[in-house]
mmCIF file of C-alpha atoms in Angstrom:
data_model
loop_
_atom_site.group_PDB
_atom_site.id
_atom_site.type_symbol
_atom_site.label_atom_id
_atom_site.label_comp_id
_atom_site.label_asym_id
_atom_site.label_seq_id
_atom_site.Cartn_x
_atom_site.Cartn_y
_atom_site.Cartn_z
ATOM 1 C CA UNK Z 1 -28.984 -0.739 -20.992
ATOM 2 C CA UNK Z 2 -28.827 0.176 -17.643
ATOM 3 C CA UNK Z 3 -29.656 4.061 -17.100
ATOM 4 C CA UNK Z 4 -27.337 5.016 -14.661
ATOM 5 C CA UNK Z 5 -24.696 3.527 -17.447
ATOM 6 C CA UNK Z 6 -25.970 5.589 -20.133
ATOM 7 C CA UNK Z 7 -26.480 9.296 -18.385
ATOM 8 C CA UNK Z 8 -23.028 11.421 -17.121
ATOM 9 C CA UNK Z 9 -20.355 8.915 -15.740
ATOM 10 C CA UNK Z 10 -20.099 8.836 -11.804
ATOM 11 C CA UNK Z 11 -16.128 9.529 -10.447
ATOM 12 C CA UNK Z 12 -14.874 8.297 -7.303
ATOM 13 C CA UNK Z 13 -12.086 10.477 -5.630
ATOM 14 C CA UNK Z 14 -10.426 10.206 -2.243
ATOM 15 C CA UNK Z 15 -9.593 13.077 -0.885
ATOM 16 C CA UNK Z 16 -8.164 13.380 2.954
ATOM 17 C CA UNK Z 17 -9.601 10.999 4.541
ATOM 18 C CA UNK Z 18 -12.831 11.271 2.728
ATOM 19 C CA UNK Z 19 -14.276 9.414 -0.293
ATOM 20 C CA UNK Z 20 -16.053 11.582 -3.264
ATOM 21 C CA UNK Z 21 -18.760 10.515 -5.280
ATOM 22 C CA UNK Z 22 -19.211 13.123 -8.351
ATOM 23 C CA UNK Z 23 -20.729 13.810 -11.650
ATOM 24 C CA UNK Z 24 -20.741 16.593 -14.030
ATOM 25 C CA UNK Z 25 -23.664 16.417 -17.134
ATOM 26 C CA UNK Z 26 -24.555 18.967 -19.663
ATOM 27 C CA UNK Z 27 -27.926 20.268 -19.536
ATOM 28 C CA UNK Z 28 -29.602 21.988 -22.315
ATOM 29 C CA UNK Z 29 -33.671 22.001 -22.426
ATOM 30 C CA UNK Z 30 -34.042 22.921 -26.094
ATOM 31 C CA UNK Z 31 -31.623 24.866 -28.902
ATOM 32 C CA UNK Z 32 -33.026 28.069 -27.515
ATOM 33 C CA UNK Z 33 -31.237 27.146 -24.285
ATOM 34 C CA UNK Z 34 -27.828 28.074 -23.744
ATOM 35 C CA UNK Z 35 -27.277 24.958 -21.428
ATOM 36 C CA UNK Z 36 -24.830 24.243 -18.625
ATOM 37 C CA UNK Z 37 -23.311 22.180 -16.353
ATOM 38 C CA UNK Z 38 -24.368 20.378 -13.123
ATOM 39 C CA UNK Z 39 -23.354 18.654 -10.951
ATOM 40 C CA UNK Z 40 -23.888 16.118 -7.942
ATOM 41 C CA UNK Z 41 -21.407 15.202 -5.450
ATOM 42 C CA UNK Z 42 -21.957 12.417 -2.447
ATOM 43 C CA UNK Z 43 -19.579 12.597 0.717
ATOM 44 C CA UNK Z 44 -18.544 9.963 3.279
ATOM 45 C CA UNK Z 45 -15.333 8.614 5.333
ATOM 46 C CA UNK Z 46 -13.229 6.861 3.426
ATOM 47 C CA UNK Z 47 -13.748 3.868 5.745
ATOM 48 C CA UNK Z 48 -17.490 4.187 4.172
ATOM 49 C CA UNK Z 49 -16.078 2.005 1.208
ATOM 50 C CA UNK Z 50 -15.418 -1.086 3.232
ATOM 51 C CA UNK Z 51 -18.221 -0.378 5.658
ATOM 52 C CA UNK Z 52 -20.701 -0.542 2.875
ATOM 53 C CA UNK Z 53 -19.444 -3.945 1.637
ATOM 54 C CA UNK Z 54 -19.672 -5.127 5.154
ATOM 55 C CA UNK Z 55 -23.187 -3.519 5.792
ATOM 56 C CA UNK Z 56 -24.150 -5.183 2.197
ATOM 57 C CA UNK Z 57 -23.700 -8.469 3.191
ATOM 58 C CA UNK Z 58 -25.582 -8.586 6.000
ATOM 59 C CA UNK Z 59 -28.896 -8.544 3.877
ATOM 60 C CA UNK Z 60 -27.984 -11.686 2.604
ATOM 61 C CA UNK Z 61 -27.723 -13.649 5.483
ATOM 62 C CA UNK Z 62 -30.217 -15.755 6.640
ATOM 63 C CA UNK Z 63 -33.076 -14.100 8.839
ATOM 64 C CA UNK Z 64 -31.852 -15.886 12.050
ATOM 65 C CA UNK Z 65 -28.482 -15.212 11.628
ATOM 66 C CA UNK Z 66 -27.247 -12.712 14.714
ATOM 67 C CA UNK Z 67 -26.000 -9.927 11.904
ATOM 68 C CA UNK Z 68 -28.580 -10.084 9.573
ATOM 69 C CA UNK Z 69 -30.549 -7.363 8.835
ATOM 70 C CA UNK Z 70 -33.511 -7.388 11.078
ATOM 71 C CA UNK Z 71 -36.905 -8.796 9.702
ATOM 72 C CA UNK Z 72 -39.068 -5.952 8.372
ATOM 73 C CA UNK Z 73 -35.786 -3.830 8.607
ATOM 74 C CA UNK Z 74 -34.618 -1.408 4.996
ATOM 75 C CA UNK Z 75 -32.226 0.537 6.208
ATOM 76 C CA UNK Z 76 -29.337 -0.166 8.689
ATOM 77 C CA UNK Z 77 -27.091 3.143 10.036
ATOM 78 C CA UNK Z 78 -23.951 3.007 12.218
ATOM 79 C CA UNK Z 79 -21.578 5.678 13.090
ATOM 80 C CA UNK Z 80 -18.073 5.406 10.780
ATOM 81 C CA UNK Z 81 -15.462 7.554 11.375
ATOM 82 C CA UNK Z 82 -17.585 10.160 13.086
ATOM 83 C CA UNK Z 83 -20.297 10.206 10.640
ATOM 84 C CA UNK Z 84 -23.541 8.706 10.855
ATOM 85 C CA UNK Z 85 -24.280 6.172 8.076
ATOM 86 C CA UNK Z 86 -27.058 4.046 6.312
ATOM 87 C CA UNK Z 87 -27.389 1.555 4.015
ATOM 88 C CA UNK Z 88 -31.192 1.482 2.527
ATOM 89 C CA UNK Z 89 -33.150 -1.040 0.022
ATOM 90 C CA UNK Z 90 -34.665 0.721 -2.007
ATOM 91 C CA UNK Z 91 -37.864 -0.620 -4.558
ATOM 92 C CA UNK Z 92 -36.657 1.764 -7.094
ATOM 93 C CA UNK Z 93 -33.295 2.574 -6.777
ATOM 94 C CA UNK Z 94 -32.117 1.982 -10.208
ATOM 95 C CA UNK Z 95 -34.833 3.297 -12.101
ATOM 96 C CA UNK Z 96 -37.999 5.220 -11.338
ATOM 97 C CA UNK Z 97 -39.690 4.737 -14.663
ATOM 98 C CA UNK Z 98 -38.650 0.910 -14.737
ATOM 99 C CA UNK Z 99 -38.679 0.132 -10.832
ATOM 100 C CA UNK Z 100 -35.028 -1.222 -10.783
ATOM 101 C CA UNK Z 101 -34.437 -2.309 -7.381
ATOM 102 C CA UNK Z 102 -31.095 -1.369 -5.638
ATOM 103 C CA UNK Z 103 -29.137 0.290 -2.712
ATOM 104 C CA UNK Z 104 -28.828 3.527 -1.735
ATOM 105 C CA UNK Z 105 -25.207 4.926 0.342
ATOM 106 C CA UNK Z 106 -26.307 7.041 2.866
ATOM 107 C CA UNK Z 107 -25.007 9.731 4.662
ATOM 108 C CA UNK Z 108 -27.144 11.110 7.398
ATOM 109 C CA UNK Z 109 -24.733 13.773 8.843
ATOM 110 C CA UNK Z 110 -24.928 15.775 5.461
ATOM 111 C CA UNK Z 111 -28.685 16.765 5.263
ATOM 112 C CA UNK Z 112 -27.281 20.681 4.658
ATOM 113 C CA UNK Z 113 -25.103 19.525 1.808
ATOM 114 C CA UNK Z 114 -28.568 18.410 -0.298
ATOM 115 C CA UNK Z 115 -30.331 20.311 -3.159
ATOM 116 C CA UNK Z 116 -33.133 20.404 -0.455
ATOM 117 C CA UNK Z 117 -31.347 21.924 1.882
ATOM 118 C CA UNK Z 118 -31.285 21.296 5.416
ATOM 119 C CA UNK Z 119 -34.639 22.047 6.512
ATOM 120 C CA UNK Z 120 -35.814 19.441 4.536
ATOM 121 C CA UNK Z 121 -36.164 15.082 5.428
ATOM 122 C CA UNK Z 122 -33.465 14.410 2.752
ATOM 123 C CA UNK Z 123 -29.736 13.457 3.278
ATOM 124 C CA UNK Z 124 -27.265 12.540 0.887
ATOM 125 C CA UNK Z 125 -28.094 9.140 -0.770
ATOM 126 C CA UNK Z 126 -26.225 7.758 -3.395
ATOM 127 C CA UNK Z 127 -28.697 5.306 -4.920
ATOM 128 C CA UNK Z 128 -27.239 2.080 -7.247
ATOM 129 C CA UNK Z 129 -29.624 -0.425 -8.645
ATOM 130 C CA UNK Z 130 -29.135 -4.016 -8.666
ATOM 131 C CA UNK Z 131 -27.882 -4.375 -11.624
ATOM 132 C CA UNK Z 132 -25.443 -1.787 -11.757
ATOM 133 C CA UNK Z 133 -23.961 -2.809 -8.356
ATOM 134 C CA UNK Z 134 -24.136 -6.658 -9.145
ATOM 135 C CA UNK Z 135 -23.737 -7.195 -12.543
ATOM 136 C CA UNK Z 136 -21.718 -3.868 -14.118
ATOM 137 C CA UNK Z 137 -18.712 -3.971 -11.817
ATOM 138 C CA UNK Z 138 -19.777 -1.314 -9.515
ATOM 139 C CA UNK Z 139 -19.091 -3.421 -6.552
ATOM 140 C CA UNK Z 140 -15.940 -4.317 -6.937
ATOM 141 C CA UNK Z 141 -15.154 -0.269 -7.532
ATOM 142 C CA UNK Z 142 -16.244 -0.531 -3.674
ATOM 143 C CA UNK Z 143 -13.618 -3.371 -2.909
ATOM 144 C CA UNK Z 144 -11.096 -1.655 -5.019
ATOM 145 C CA UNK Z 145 -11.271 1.496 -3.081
ATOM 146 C CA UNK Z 146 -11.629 -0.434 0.254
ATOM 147 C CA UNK Z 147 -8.433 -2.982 -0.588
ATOM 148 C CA UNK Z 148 -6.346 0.209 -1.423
ATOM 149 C CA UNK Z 149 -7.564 2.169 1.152
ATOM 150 C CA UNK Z 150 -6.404 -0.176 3.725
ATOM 151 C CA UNK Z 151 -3.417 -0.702 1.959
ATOM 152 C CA UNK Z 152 -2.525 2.572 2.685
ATOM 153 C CA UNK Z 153 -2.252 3.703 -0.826
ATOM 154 C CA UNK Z 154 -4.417 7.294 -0.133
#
């Protein structure tokens, strides 16, 4: 199975006029360890969902098509909603230890909202393997929040 399907669940929330990626997960390194909670949250524009479906797509199309990703390209970023945003391929997005290949969401105007902290190279990516995204439904929790968004049901 998957690994992102057997750690913490992830929780999308909408919030404003801002989509929230979060998880909580118990961590305790041995019985001698009290343990406690962490958590990870990812933050982007609620037009991010529909954005990144759009954005998606365009790796698939044929090299020579006038919106495809260009050749050599792994990441494409675009401002939405007054953010600055990137999807990336990533070679081992859905695993390290297996080398899952995947996507990562990407928000580049949130480099101070990292575990790294803002001095460091790192904004926040949201990283989905292949699988996960293709084959375990999480793509059409994308459409889902995109269809309702424009809707006008948040």
């Amino acid at each position: 199975m998957d690994p992102e399907l057997t750690s913490a669940p992830w929780h999308f929330f909408v919030s404003g006029n801002h989509l929230l990626i979060v998880r909580k997960k118990w961590v305790q390194f041995d019985d001698n360890d009290p343990g406690e909670f962490v958590s990870g949250q990812y933050e982007y524009p609620i037009g991010a969902a529909r954005w990144f479906l759009e954005t998606l797509d365009r790796f698939f199309l044929e090299p020579d098509h006038p919106n495809a990703v260009p050749r050599g390209a792994i990441t494409i970023e675009e401002d939405v909603d007054g953010e600055r945003l990137g999807v990336t391929r990533g070679a081992q997005y859905g695993s390290v230890l297996k080398g899952i290949p995947g996507y990562s969401l990407d928000n580049l105007n949130r480099f101070e909202h990292t575990s790294f902290g803002p001095g460091t190279n790192w904004c926040q990516m949201f990283k989905m393997g292949d699988p996960w995204l293709f084959e375990q439904g999480l793509l059409d929790v994308f459409k889902d929040i995109a269809e309702r968004h424009e809707r006008g049901e948040f």
